[in-house]
């Protein structure tokens, strides 16, 4: 397994994301026992980073992670988030100190731990001053409940503001072979300022696994309808071709399309960690094997030229 120690923590460059383990209307069915086996398989393969959040399945993913890591807490780096809460029609944004305090206490219980390695703001909250939120983060650090602070889905100006307030060690944004421009400024800033950049959405919500040969019929509530917008019309055709291109490139290394998608992201300058999802043991093992090979510079140039 490949590792990074930019923050001082030894973290696998491949991390297991657990949004899909939340199941429900976002992702569809996900058997709890299969998810636990996926977590164990990832850990056995050398993946020591597990990334989760309370909003994933309305606490379901955190509960699954908490059950899966019993007796293994010292072997892994645990990341979770705050700031998004379930509402009747849509999620609510709340980064008030009171909400942050309530969320961390609940997450600690669900995850069966007394500390979180990496605590991240999930999304910015325009109704709460960032200084108030991060002041509460500092209190949590002083109490030993969190070790490092991070932010997700921040713009570059928001990230710069956060860094002026406190020490932001981790930054998590969407980045994949399907879109390399969206987070480029963020990645460059992280590299220049020694922040660990964690890429999510690396598999495009699963489309870069290559399993979709025709446009799927998805419910409006599916993540693949409203969040990962690669599944309809021209976007789907372009994404499908990208998956085929990655699959052919991976064959030279006896690998799979998903491994190629992960490898491509890890090869990009400034990207430290690539997160992948898995809802069963087979998916976890296959994705973790991305660490066993890498694209050459010539192969990366070829991929960029063909997909541009």
XYZ file of C-alpha atoms in Angstrom:
308
model
C 0.000 0.000 0.000
C 1.091 3.586 -0.678
C 1.145 6.068 2.200
C 1.405 9.804 2.834
C 2.675 11.465 6.009
C 2.276 15.117 5.063
C 0.154 15.838 8.152
C 2.269 13.750 10.493
C -0.218 10.885 10.324
C 0.711 7.848 8.285
C -2.291 7.510 5.988
C -2.892 5.156 3.092
C -3.180 7.032 -0.203
C -6.298 5.008 -0.900
C -9.148 5.594 1.527
C -12.498 3.879 1.953
C -15.461 6.225 1.608
C -18.756 5.095 3.131
C -21.476 7.277 1.569
C -22.907 4.313 -0.354
C -23.040 2.291 2.867
C -25.661 4.751 4.041
C -27.935 3.162 1.413
C -31.521 4.458 1.468
C -32.884 6.766 -1.205
C -29.438 8.141 -2.057
C -27.776 4.903 -3.138
C -30.275 2.074 -2.891
C -29.856 -1.148 -0.874
C -26.621 -1.983 0.919
C -26.521 -5.002 3.210
C -24.989 -4.161 6.588
C -23.003 -7.395 6.867
C -21.627 -6.933 3.352
C -20.555 -3.395 4.266
C -18.779 -4.621 7.387
C -16.969 -7.247 5.326
C -15.962 -4.510 2.870
C -14.441 -2.456 5.689
C -12.545 -5.459 7.026
C -11.308 -6.363 3.537
C -10.058 -2.814 2.960
C -8.202 -2.827 6.282
C -6.684 -6.225 5.504
C -5.479 -4.831 2.159
C -3.597 -2.016 3.890
C -6.192 0.759 3.547
C -6.099 2.469 6.937
C -8.284 5.521 6.198
C -12.058 5.277 6.630
C -14.058 8.370 5.699
C -17.660 8.746 6.823
C -20.271 11.320 7.896
C -23.458 11.467 9.989
C -25.588 12.429 6.981
C -24.669 9.259 5.086
C -27.891 7.301 5.387
C -29.004 9.448 8.341
C -26.336 8.011 10.669
C -26.367 4.477 9.186
C -22.853 4.619 7.730
C -21.316 5.800 11.005
C -23.109 3.019 12.899
C -21.792 0.428 10.441
C -18.256 1.789 10.698
C -18.485 1.818 14.485
C -19.486 -1.835 14.523
C -16.854 -2.831 11.966
C -13.873 -1.245 13.711
C -14.427 -2.720 17.169
C -11.077 -3.954 18.421
C -9.228 -2.310 15.530
C -9.433 1.395 16.355
C -5.672 1.737 16.816
C -5.062 0.356 13.305
C -6.892 3.041 11.367
C -7.305 6.730 10.669
C -10.918 7.762 11.127
C -12.430 10.794 9.390
C -15.957 12.089 9.848
C -17.764 15.362 9.300
C -20.285 17.846 10.630
C -22.561 20.590 9.367
C -25.230 18.679 7.422
C -28.356 17.492 9.169
C -31.364 15.616 7.776
C -34.464 17.712 7.127
C -37.993 16.920 5.973
C -37.358 17.808 2.327
C -33.627 18.517 2.104
C -30.535 18.600 4.265
C -30.040 21.524 6.629
C -26.753 23.379 6.988
C -25.770 24.123 10.579
C -22.215 24.846 11.702
C -23.134 26.744 14.842
C -20.916 25.841 17.807
C -23.891 24.240 19.549
C -24.610 22.026 16.525
C -20.932 21.090 16.098
C -20.735 20.085 19.758
C -23.868 17.953 19.496
C -22.667 16.295 16.285
C -19.234 15.331 17.580
C -20.659 13.791 20.745
C -23.161 11.756 18.720
C -20.531 10.673 16.175
C -18.187 9.496 18.905
C -20.920 7.269 20.307
C -21.911 5.836 16.927
C -18.288 5.185 15.976
C -17.428 3.572 19.330
C -14.414 5.798 19.889
C -13.362 8.655 22.141
C -11.554 10.634 19.425
C -11.729 11.403 15.707
C -8.469 11.655 13.769
C -9.743 14.037 11.078
C -12.840 16.177 11.690
C -14.138 17.985 8.641
C -16.680 20.660 7.865
C -18.898 18.868 5.358
C -20.212 21.931 3.490
C -19.952 25.685 4.187
C -22.812 27.263 6.150
C -23.555 30.827 5.033
C -25.562 31.498 8.213
C -22.708 30.832 10.638
C -19.453 32.809 10.808
C -16.602 30.460 9.964
C -14.646 31.838 12.911
C -17.357 30.592 15.307
C -17.279 27.096 13.835
C -13.514 26.786 13.872
C -13.294 28.163 17.395
C -15.397 25.180 18.449
C -13.071 22.899 16.479
C -10.149 24.290 18.478
C -11.978 23.525 21.716
C -12.519 19.967 20.554
C -8.812 19.654 19.753
C -7.849 20.927 23.191
C -10.195 18.354 24.735
C -8.603 15.542 22.722
C -11.813 14.725 20.863
C -10.344 15.521 17.461
C -6.739 15.477 16.272
C -6.794 17.382 12.975
C -9.144 19.873 11.327
C -10.338 19.743 7.740
C -12.849 21.180 5.296
C -14.871 19.698 2.419
C -16.384 21.351 -0.623
C -14.810 24.760 0.064
C -13.977 27.261 -2.630
C -10.466 28.637 -2.690
C -11.484 31.944 -1.003
C -13.304 29.996 1.729
C -10.278 27.750 2.247
C -7.952 30.740 2.525
C -10.273 32.303 5.078
C -10.321 29.095 7.124
C -6.534 28.851 7.070
C -6.275 32.355 8.510
C -8.430 31.316 11.449
C -6.877 27.980 12.399
C -4.595 25.212 11.167
C -6.443 23.343 8.410
C -4.587 20.121 7.704
C -6.977 18.301 5.356
C -9.002 19.439 2.361
C -11.536 17.183 0.624
C -13.081 18.072 -2.750
C -14.406 16.252 -5.789
C -11.785 15.320 -8.376
C -11.694 12.619 -11.041
C -10.697 11.702 -14.574
C -14.073 13.082 -15.652
C -13.334 16.562 -14.356
C -9.827 17.717 -13.557
C -10.373 21.480 -13.600
C -12.911 21.956 -10.797
C -10.454 21.555 -7.914
C -7.186 22.467 -9.636
C -6.776 25.786 -7.774
C -7.569 24.079 -4.472
C -5.040 21.308 -5.147
C -2.317 23.810 -6.065
C -2.993 25.754 -2.864
C -2.796 22.566 -0.791
C 0.488 21.573 -2.382
C 2.025 25.001 -1.835
C 0.849 25.167 1.783
C 1.422 21.544 2.816
C -2.244 20.639 3.206
C -3.291 17.044 2.554
C -5.711 16.920 -0.375
C -8.279 14.111 -0.346
C -10.146 13.482 -3.597
C -13.687 12.147 -3.490
C -15.936 11.190 -6.395
C -12.928 9.556 -8.013
C -15.128 6.878 -9.599
C -17.763 9.396 -10.671
C -20.385 7.808 -8.462
C -19.471 4.411 -9.914
C -19.658 5.179 -13.613
C -15.884 4.829 -14.065
C -16.103 1.220 -12.922
C -17.260 0.513 -16.463
C -20.393 -1.390 -15.455
C -22.827 0.960 -17.217
C -23.125 0.094 -20.910
C -26.360 2.003 -21.453
C -27.994 4.975 -19.790
C -29.676 3.797 -16.577
C -33.184 4.743 -15.472
C -32.669 6.390 -12.092
C -35.071 7.806 -9.510
C -34.820 11.558 -8.952
C -33.665 11.025 -5.365
C -30.658 8.950 -6.461
C -27.224 10.471 -5.952
C -26.543 9.564 -9.567
C -29.371 11.862 -10.640
C -28.733 14.983 -8.591
C -25.105 14.863 -7.430
C -22.979 12.908 -9.905
C -24.312 14.274 -13.176
C -22.709 11.756 -15.500
C -25.661 9.486 -16.096
C -27.852 11.278 -18.619
C -27.647 12.254 -22.293
C -24.372 13.534 -23.674
C -22.766 13.449 -20.216
C -23.431 9.731 -19.972
C -21.976 8.989 -23.396
C -18.847 10.969 -22.620
C -18.473 9.304 -19.230
C -19.045 5.839 -20.715
C -16.309 6.447 -23.279
C -14.003 7.602 -20.496
C -14.666 4.373 -18.603
C -13.888 2.324 -21.727
C -10.656 4.246 -22.222
C -9.599 3.612 -18.618
C -10.542 -0.045 -18.905
C -8.341 -0.530 -21.970
C -5.471 1.304 -20.278
C -5.845 -0.861 -17.170
C -5.671 -4.086 -19.169
C -1.993 -3.468 -19.829
C -1.510 -3.816 -16.062
C -4.028 -6.657 -15.676
C -6.195 -4.219 -13.768
C -9.773 -2.951 -13.848
C -11.310 0.353 -14.930
C -11.940 1.456 -11.348
C -8.286 0.849 -10.503
C -7.285 2.967 -13.474
C -9.541 5.804 -12.310
C -7.964 5.708 -8.861
C -4.443 5.461 -10.292
C -5.001 8.415 -12.593
C -6.050 10.636 -9.674
C -3.188 9.513 -7.435
C -0.741 10.354 -10.237
C -1.860 13.989 -10.351
C 0.506 16.451 -8.727
C -0.789 17.646 -5.382
C -3.310 14.834 -4.830
C -2.433 12.891 -1.694
C -5.416 10.590 -1.154
C -8.091 9.077 -3.400
C -11.282 7.828 -1.751
C -13.251 4.922 -3.185
C -16.599 3.431 -2.273
C -17.369 -0.236 -1.720
C -20.503 -2.021 -0.554
C -19.066 -5.526 -0.472
C -15.822 -7.405 0.025
C -15.179 -7.950 -3.677
C -15.397 -4.234 -4.508
C -13.124 -3.314 -1.599
C -10.447 -5.836 -2.564
C -10.523 -4.890 -6.238
C -10.289 -1.149 -5.583
C -7.498 -1.566 -3.021
C -5.436 -3.361 -5.675
C -5.062 -0.016 -7.449
C -2.064 0.496 -5.170
C -0.288 -2.467 -6.758
C 0.469 -0.725 -10.063
C 0.781 2.740 -11.591
C 0.536 4.405 -14.980
C 3.701 5.534 -16.717
C 4.100 9.171 -17.721
C 3.486 8.180 -21.342
C 0.272 6.406 -20.440
C -0.974 9.431 -18.493
C -0.213 11.700 -21.436
C -2.076 9.339 -23.741
C -5.127 9.349 -21.463
C -5.128 13.134 -21.276
C -4.856 13.467 -25.044
C -7.592 10.935 -25.797
C -10.100 12.297 -23.286
C -9.471 16.026 -23.765
